[in-house]
Short mmCIF file of C-alpha atoms and ligand atoms in Angstrom, two decimals:
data_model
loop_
_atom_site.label_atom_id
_atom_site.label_comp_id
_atom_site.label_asym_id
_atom_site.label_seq_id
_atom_site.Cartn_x
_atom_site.Cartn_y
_atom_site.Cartn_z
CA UNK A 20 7.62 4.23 -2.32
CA UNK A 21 7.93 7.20 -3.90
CA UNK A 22 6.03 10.42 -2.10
CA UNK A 23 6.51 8.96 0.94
CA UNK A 24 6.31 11.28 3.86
CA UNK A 25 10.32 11.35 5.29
CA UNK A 26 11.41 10.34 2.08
CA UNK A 27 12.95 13.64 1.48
CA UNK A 28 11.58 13.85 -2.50
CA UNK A 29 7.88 14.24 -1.53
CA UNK A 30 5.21 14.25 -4.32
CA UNK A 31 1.70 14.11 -5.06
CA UNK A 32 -0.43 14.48 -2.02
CA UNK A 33 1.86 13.74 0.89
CA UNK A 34 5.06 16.05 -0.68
CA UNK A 35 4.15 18.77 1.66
CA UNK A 36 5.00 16.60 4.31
CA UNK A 37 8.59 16.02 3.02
CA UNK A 38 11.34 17.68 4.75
CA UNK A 39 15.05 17.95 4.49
CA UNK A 40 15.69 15.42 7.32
CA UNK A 41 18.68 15.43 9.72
CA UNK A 42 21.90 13.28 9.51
CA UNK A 43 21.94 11.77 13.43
CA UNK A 44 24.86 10.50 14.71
CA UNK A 45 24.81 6.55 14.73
CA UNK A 46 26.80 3.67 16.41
CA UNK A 47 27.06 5.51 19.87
CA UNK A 48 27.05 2.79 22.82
CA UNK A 49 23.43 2.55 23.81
CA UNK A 50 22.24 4.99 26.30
CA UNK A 51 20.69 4.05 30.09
CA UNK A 52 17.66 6.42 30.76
CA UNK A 53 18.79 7.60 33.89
CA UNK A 54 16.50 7.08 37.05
CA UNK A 55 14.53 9.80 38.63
CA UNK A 56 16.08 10.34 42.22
CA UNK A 57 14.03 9.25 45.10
CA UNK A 58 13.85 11.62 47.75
CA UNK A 59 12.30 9.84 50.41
CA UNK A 60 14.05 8.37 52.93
CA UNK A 61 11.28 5.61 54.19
CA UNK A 62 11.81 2.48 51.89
CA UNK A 63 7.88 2.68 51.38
CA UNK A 64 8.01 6.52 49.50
CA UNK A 65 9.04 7.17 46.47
CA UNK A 66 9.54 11.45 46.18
CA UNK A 67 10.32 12.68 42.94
CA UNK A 68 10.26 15.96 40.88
CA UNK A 69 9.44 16.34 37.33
CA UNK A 70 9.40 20.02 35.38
CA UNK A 71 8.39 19.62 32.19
CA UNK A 72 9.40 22.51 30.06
CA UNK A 73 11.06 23.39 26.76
CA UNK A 74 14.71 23.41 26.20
CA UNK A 75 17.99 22.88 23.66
CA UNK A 76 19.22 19.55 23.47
CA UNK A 77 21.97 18.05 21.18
CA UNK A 78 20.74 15.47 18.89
CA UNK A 79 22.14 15.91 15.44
CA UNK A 80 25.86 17.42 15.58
CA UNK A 81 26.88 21.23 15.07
CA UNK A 82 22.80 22.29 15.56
CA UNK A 83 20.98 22.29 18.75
CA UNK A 84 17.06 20.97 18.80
CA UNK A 85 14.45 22.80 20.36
CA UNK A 86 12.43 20.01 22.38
CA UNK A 87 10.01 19.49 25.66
CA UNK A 88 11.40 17.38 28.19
CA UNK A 89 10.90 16.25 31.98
CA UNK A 90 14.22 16.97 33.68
CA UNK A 91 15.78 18.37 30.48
CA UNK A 92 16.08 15.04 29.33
CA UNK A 93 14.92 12.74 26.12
CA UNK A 94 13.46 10.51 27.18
CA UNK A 95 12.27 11.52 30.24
CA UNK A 96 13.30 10.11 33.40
CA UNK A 97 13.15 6.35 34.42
CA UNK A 98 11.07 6.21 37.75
CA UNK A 99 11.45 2.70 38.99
CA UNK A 100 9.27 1.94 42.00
CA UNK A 101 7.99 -1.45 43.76
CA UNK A 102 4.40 -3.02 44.40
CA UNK A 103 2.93 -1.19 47.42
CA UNK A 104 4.88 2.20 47.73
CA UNK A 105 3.41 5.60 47.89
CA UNK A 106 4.37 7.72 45.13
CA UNK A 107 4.41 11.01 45.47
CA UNK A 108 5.63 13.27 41.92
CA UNK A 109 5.98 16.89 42.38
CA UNK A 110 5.06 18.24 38.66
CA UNK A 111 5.55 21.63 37.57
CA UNK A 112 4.18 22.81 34.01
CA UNK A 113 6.52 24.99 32.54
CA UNK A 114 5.48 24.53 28.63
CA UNK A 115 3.27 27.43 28.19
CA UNK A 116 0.02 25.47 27.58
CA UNK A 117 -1.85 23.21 29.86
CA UNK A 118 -0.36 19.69 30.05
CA UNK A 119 -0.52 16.66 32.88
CA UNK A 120 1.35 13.28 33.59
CA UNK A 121 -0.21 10.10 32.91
CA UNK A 122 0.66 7.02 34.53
CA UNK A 123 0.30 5.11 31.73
CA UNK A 124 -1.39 1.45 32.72
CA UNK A 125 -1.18 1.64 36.43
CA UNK A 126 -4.20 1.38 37.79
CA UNK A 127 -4.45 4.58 39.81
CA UNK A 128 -7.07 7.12 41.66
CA UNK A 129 -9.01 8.86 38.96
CA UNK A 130 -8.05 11.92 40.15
CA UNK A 131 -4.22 11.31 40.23
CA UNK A 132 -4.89 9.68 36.80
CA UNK A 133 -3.31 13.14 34.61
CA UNK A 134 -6.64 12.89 32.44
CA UNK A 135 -7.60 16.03 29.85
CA UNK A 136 -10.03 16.93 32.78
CA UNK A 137 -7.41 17.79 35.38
CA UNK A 138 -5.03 19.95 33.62
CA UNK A 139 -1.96 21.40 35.10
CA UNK A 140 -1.75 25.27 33.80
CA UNK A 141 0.98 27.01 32.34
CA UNK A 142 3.02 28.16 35.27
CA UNK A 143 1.25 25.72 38.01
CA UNK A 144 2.70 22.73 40.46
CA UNK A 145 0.70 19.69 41.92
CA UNK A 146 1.58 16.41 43.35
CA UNK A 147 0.48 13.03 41.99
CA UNK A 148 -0.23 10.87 44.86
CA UNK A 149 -0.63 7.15 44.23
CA UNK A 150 0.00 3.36 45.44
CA UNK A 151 1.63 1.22 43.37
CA UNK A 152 -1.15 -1.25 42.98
CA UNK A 153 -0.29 -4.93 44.16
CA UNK A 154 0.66 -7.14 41.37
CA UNK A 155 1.16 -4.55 38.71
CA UNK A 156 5.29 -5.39 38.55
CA UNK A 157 5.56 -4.30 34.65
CA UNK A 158 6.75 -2.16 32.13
CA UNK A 159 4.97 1.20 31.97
CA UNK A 160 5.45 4.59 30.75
CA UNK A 161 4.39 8.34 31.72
CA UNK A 162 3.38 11.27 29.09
CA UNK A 163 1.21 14.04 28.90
CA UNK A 164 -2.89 13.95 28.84
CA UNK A 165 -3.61 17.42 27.76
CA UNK A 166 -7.00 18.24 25.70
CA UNK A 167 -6.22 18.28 21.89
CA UNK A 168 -2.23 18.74 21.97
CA UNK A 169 -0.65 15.36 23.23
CA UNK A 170 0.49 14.59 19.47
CA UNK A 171 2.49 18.01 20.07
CA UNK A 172 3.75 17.50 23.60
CA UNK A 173 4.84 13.81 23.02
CA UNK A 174 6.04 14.40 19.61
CA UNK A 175 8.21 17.22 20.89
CA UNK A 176 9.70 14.72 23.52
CA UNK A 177 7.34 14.42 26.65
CA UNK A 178 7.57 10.63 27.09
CA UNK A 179 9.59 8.39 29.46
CA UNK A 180 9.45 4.62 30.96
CA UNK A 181 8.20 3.65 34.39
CA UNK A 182 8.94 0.46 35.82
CA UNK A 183 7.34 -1.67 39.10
CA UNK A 184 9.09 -4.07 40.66
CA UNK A 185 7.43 -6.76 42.71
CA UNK A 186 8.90 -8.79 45.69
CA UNK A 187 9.57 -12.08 43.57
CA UNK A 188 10.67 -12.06 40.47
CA UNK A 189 11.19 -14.99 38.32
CA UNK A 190 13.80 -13.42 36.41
CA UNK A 191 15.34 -11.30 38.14
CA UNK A 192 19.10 -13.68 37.57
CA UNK A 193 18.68 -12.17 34.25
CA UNK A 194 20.67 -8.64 33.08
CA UNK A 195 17.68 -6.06 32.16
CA UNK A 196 17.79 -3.20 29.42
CA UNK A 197 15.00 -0.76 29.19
CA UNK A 198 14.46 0.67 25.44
CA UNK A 199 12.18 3.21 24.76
CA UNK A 200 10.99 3.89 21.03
CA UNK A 201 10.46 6.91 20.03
CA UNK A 202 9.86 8.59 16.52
CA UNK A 203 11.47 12.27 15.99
CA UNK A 204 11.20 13.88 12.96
CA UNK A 205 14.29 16.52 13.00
CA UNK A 206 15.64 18.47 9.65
CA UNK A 207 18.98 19.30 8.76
CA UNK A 208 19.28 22.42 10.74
CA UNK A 209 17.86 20.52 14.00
CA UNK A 210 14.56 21.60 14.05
CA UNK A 211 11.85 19.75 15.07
CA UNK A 212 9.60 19.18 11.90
CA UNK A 213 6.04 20.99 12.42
CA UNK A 214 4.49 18.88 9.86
CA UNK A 215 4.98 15.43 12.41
CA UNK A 216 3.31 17.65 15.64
CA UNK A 217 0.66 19.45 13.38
CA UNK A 218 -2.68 18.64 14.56
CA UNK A 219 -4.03 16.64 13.13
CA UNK A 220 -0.88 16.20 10.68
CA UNK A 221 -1.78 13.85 7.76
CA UNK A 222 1.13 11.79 7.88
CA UNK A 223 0.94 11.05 11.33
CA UNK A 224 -2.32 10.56 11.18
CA UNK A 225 -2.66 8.14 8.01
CA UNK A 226 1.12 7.01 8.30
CA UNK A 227 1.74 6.94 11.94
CA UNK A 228 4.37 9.27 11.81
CA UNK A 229 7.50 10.74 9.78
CA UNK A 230 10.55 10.80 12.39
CA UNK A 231 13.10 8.59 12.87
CA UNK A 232 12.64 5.71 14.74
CA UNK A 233 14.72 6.27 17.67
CA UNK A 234 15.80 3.73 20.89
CA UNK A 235 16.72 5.72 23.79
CA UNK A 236 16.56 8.95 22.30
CA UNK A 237 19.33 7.49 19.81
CA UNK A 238 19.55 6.43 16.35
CA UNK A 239 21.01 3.17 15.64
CA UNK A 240 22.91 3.14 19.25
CA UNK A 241 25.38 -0.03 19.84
CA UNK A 242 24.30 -2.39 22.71
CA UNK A 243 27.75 -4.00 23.34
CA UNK A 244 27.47 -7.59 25.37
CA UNK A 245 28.95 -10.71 25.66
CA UNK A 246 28.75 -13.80 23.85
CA UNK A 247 25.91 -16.45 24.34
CA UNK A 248 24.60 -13.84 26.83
CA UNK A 249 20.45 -14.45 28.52
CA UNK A 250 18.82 -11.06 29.08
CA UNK A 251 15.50 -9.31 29.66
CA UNK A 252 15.02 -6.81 27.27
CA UNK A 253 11.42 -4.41 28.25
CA UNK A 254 10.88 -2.53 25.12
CA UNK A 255 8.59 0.37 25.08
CA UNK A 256 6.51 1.79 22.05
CA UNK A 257 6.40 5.09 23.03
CA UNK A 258 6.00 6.86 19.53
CA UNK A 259 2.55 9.18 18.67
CA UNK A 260 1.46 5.93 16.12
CA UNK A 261 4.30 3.98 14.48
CA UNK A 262 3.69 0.23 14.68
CA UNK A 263 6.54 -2.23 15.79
CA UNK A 264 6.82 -5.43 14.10
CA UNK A 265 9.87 -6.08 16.39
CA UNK A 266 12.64 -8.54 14.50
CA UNK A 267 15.94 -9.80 15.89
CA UNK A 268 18.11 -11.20 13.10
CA UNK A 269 19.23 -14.80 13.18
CA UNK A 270 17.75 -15.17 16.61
CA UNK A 271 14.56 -16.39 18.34
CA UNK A 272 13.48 -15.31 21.29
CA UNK A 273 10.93 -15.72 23.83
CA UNK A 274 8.36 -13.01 24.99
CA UNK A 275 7.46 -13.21 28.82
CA UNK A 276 5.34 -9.92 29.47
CA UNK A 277 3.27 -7.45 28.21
CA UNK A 278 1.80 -4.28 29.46
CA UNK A 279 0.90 -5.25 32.24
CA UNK A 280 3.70 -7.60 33.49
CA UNK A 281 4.58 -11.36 33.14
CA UNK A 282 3.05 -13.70 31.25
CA UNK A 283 2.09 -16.90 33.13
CA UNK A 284 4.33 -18.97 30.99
CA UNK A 285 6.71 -17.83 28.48
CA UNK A 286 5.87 -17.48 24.50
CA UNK A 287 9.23 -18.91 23.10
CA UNK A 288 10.94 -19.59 19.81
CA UNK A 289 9.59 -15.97 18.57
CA UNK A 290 10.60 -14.58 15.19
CA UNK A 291 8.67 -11.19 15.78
CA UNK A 292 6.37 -9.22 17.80
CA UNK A 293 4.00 -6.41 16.94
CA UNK A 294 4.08 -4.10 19.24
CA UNK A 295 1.15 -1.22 18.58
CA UNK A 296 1.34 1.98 19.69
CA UNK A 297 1.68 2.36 23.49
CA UNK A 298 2.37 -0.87 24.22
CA UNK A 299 5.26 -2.98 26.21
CA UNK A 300 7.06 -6.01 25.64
CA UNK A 301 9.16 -7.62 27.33
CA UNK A 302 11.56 -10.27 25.64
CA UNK A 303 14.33 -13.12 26.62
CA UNK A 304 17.04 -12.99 24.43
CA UNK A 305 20.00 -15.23 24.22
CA UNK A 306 22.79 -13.80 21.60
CA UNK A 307 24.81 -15.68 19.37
CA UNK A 308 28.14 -17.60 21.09
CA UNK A 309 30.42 -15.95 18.30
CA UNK A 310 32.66 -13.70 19.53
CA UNK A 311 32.76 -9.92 17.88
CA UNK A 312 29.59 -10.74 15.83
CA UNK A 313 26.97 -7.85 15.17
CA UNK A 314 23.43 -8.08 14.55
CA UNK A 315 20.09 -6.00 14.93
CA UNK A 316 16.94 -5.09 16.19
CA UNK A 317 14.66 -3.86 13.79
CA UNK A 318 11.01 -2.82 12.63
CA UNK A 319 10.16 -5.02 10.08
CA UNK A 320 7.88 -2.39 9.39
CA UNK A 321 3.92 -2.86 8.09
CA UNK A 322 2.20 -2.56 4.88
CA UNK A 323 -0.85 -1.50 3.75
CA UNK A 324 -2.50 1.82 5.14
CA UNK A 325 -0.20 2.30 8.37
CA UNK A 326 2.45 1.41 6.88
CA UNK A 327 6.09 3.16 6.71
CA UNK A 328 7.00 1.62 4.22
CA UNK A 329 10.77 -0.43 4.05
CA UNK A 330 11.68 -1.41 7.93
CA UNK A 331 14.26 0.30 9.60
CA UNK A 332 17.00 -0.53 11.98
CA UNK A 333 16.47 0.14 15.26
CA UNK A 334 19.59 -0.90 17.54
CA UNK A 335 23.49 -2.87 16.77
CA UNK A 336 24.07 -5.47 18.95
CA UNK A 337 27.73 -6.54 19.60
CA UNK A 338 28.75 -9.70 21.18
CA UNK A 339 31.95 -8.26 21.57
CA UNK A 340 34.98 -10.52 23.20
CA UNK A 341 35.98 -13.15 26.11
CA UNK A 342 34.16 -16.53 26.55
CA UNK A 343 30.82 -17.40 25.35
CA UNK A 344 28.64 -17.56 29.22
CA UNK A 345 26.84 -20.33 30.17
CA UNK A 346 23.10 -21.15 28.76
CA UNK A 347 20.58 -19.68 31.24
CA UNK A 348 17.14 -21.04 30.80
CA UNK A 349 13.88 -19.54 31.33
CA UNK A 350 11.78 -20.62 33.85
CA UNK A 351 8.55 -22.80 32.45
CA UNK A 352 5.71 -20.76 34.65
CA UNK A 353 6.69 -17.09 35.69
CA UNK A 354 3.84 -16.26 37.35
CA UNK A 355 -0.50 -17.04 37.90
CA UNK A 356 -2.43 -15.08 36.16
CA UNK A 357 -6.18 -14.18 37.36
CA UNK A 358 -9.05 -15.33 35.01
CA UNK A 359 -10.84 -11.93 35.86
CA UNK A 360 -14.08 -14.09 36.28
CA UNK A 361 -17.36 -14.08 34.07
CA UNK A 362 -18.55 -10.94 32.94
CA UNK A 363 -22.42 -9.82 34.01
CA UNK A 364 -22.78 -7.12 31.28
CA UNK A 365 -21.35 -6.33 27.93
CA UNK A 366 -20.58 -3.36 26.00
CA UNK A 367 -20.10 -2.13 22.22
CA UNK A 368 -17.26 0.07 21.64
CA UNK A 369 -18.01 0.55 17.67
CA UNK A 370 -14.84 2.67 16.12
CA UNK A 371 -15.71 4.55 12.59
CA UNK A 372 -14.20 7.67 10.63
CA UNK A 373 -16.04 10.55 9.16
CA UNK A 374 -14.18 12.70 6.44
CA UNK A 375 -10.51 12.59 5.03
CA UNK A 376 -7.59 14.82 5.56
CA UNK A 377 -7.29 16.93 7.62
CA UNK A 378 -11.03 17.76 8.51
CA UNK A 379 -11.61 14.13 9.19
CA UNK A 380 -12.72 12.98 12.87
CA UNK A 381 -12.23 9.56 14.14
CA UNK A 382 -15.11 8.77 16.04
CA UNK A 383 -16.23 6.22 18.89
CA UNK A 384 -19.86 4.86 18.98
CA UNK A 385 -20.83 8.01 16.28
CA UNK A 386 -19.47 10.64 18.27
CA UNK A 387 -15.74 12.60 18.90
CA UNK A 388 -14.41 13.02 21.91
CA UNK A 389 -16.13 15.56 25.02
CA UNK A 390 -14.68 15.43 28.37
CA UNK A 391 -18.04 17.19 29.60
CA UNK A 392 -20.11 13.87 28.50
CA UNK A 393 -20.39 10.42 29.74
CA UNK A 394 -20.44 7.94 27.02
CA UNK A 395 -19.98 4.62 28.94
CA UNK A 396 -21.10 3.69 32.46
CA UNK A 397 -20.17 0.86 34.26
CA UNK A 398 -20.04 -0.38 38.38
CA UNK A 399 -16.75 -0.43 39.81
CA UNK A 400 -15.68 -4.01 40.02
CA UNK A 401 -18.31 -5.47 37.41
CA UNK A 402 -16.83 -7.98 34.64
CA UNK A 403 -17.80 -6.67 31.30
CA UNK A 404 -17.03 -7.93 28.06
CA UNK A 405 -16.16 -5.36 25.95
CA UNK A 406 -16.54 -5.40 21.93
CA UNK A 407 -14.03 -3.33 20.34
CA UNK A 408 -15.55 -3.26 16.83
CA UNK A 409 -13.63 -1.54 14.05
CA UNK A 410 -15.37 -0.59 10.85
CA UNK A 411 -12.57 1.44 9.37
CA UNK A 412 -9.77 0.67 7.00
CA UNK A 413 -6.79 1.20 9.14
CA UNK A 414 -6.47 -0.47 12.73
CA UNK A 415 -6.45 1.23 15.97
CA UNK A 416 -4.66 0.90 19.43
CA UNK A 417 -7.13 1.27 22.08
CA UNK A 418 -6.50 1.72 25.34
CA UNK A 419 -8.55 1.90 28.48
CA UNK A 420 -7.43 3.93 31.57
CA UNK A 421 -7.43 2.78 35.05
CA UNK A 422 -7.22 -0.69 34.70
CA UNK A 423 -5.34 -3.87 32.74
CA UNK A 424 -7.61 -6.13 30.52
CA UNK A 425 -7.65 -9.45 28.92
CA UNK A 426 -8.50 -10.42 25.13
CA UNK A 427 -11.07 -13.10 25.05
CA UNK A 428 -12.29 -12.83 21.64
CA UNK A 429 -11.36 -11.77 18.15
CA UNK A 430 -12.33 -12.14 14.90
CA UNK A 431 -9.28 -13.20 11.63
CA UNK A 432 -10.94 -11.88 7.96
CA UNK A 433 -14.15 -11.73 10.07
CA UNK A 434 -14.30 -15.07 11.82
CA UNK A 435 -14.05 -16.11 15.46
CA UNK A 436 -10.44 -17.39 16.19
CA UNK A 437 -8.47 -18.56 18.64
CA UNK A 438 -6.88 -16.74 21.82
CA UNK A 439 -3.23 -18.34 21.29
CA UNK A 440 -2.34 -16.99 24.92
CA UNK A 441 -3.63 -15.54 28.43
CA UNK A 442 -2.12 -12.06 29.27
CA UNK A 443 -2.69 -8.37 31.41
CA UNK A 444 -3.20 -5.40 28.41
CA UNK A 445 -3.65 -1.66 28.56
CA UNK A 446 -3.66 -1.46 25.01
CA UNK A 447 -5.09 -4.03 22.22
CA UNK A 448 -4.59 -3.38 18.50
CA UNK A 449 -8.32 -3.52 16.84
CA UNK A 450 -7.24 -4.86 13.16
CA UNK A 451 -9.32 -2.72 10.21
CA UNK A 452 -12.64 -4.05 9.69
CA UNK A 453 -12.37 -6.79 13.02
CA UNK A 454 -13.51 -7.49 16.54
CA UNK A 455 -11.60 -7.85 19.62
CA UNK A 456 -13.46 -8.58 22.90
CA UNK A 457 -12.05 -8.29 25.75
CA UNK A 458 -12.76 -8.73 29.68
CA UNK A 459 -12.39 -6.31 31.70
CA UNK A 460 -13.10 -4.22 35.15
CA UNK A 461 -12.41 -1.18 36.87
CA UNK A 462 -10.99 -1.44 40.49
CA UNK A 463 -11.99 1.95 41.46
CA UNK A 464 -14.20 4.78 40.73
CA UNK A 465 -14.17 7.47 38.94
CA UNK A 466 -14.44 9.13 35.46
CA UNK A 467 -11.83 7.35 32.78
CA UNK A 468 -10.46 8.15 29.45
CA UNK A 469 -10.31 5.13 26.60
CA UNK A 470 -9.03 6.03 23.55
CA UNK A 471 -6.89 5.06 20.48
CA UNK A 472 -3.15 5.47 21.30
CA UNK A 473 -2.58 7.09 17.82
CA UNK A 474 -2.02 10.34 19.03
CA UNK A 475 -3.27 12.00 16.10
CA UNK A 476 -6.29 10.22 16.10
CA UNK A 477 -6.97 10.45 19.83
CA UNK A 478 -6.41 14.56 19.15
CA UNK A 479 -9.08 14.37 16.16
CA UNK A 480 -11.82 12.99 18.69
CA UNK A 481 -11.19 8.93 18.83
CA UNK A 482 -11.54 9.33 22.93
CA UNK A 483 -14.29 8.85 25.16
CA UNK A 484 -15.59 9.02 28.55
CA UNK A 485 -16.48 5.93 30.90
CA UNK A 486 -17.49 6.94 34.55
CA UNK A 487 -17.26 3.48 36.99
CA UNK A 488 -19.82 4.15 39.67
CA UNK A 489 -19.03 3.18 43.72
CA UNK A 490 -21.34 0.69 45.05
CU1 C2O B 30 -1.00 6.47 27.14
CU2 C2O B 30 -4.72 7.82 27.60
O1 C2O B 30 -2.85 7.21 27.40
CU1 CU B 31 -3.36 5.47 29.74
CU1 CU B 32 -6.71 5.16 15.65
#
């Protein structure tokens, strides 16, 4: 397409947004995010310490990149905890403007939450004290939840996975790889494009973003395995607004969680997966039995108004030599899930736009975001049904804080359809111009951010406010 933001010609409208970009390195062996070090001694603590700051890192060869990182590192640190242990994250802000650390879809205290309304200033330290709540074994991520500049701090780099581990896990015979997705937009002298963390940038905003799509902090890294190998693959879509449409080629392969941990039975015989902004996957994939074949894991990509146009590659996989292993099935049921029970209220959660460009505001029930009003009350504990009704012409992620959902309803071109399966969601992609209701309840009290988890939009006012009352 030509003008296409990233392109590198530019044109028309969106050639302002066109920058020289960056030749990465490619076909490195696929990177482990290291773990966060836990300094506790008890088995029931986890003690970490995160400084988020700016720093150089080598991305690109012969330039350095100015990014933000916890630990120095993109991504961020893995902090892998269990079901039941007291966290406790020493954070120090050393970016120069307010930021925070949110637990991304772990139910915890509002005020440990890192919401816009408990800022961590320039300079400052504070601890984030939490359980890990029972049953939340999952996929999860941390960023920052600062007022008005998270499409800067996550765009620069702020973003890493979390990961809860429960007592019994189903699959836990199968080998595990964490990717994280991220989208970069670097030129060819290693800067970090302002255009992509511009608020509101327009082709973040309209295209969900310019960078390159990037797994691990990598471009197009080699996961080397064996033939005919089974493993559990928890992907992460950690970029400011690109859509997923996850592909694997020549194979199916079965999806068995989602945000907020297993699925009760698994979805097999998958030829792709969207996965919207902010959300988690995780897959079962069993690899071809040929020895030294190669194959990949890509974006399909997706048209029409969020589009990126052509899909891109995301990782190689090898199969390298030796003996094609054994077949390792799945298990049929991984794990109950709760109905969350009938709901004694419902709410509408009506999403609309006002304006274009870069004066437009993305609005929720008429109004932009302010973290000094209340614009939804509910009781902790009370079963709602939520509709998340979206009049505009381009979807949106939305997310709720504190708590993991279900989708009960939804509407196809308008009309009710089916639920094809039962599972625990922070985040639900609202399709332009439908409904999606889901159930849902918050276990403790407290005010709570829900939002749409394109950055840019959530920065140009698509947040708002619920406050869960203690009865
Ligand atoms: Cu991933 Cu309100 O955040
Ligand atoms: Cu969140
Ligand atoms: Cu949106």
């Amino acid at each position: 397409m030509a003008g296409m933001p990233g392109s590198g010609k530019g044109g028309g409208m969106m050639g302002q947004w066109a920058y020289a970009k960056a030749t990465w390195q490619t076909g490195l062996p696929l990177r482990r995010i290291p773990a966060l070090a836990n300094g506790s001694p008890l088995p029931g603590t986890f003690e970490g310490t995160l400084v988020a700051s700016p720093y150089s890192a080598s991305l690109i060869p012969d330039h350095a990149t100015d990014l933000w990182g916890y630990n120095d590192s993109y991504p961020g640190p893995l902090i892998e905890v269990y079901e039941g242990q007291h966290v406790d994250i020493e954070f120090t802000n050393r970016l120069g403007i307010d930021s925070t650390i949110h637990w991304h879809g772990l139910a915890v205290p509002a005020d440990q939450d890192g919401s816009p309304m408990d800022p961590v200033r320039p300079g400052a330290t504070r601890h984030y004290n939490f359980e890990v709540p029972p049953g939340s074994a999952g996929t999860y991520w941390y960023h920052p939840h600062a007022h008005l500049t998270n499409t800067l701090q996550v765009g620069r780099g702020l973003a890493a996975p979390l990961i809860v581990r429960g007592a019994d896990d189903p699959l836990r015979m199968l080998p595990e790889l964490t990717l994280l997705v991220t989208s970069l937009a670097v030129d060819g002298d290693g800067r970090v494009f302002a255009g992509a963390v511009a608020r509101p940038g327009m082709p973040v905003m309209m295209m969900g973003g310019v960078g390159e799509l990037l797994v691990n902090g990598q471009k197009h890294p080699v996961h080397a395995t064996t033939p005919g190998a089974t493993e559990r693959w928890r992907v992460i879509n950690a970029t400011p607004g690109h859509y997923l449409r996850l592909q694997l080629d020549g194979h199916r392969f079965a999806v068995v969680g989602t945000d907020g941990g297993l699925l009760s039975e698994p979805l097999p015989g998958l030829t792709e997966w969207v996965l919207a902004p902010a959300q988690r996957v995780e897959i079962v994939v069993t690899v071809a039995t040929q020895p030294s074949a190669r194959f990949w894991l890509r974006d399909l990509g997706q048209g029409g108004w969020m589009g990126t146009g052509a899909g891109a590659a995301l990782m190689a996989i090898e199969t390298g030599a030796g003996p094609a292993q054994p077949r390792v099935d799945v298990p049929a049921y991984l794990r109950p899930i709760a109905d969350i029970g009938p709901a004694s209220a419902r709410q509408q959660i009506v999403l609309s736009m006002s304006g274009m460009g870069a004066s437009g505001r993305f609005l929720i029930n008429g109004r932009s975001f302010d973290m000094n009003r209340v614009d939804l009350e509910t009781v902790v504990g009370r079963v709602e049904l939520w509709d998340l009704i979206n009049t505009t012409y381009m979807d949106h992620p939305i997310h709720v804080h504190g708590t993991q959902f279900q989708v009960v309803g939804r509407t196809v071109r308008g009309l009710a359809a089916p639920i094809p399966y039962v599972a625990w969601l922070d985040t639900v992609n609202v399709p332009a111009g439908e409904t999606v209701t889901i159930n849902i309840r918050q276990p403790l009290p407290g005010k709570r951010m829900f939002h749409c988890h394109i950055l840019p939009h959530e920065d140009a006012g698509m947040m708002a406010v619920l406050n869960a009352f203690a009865v």
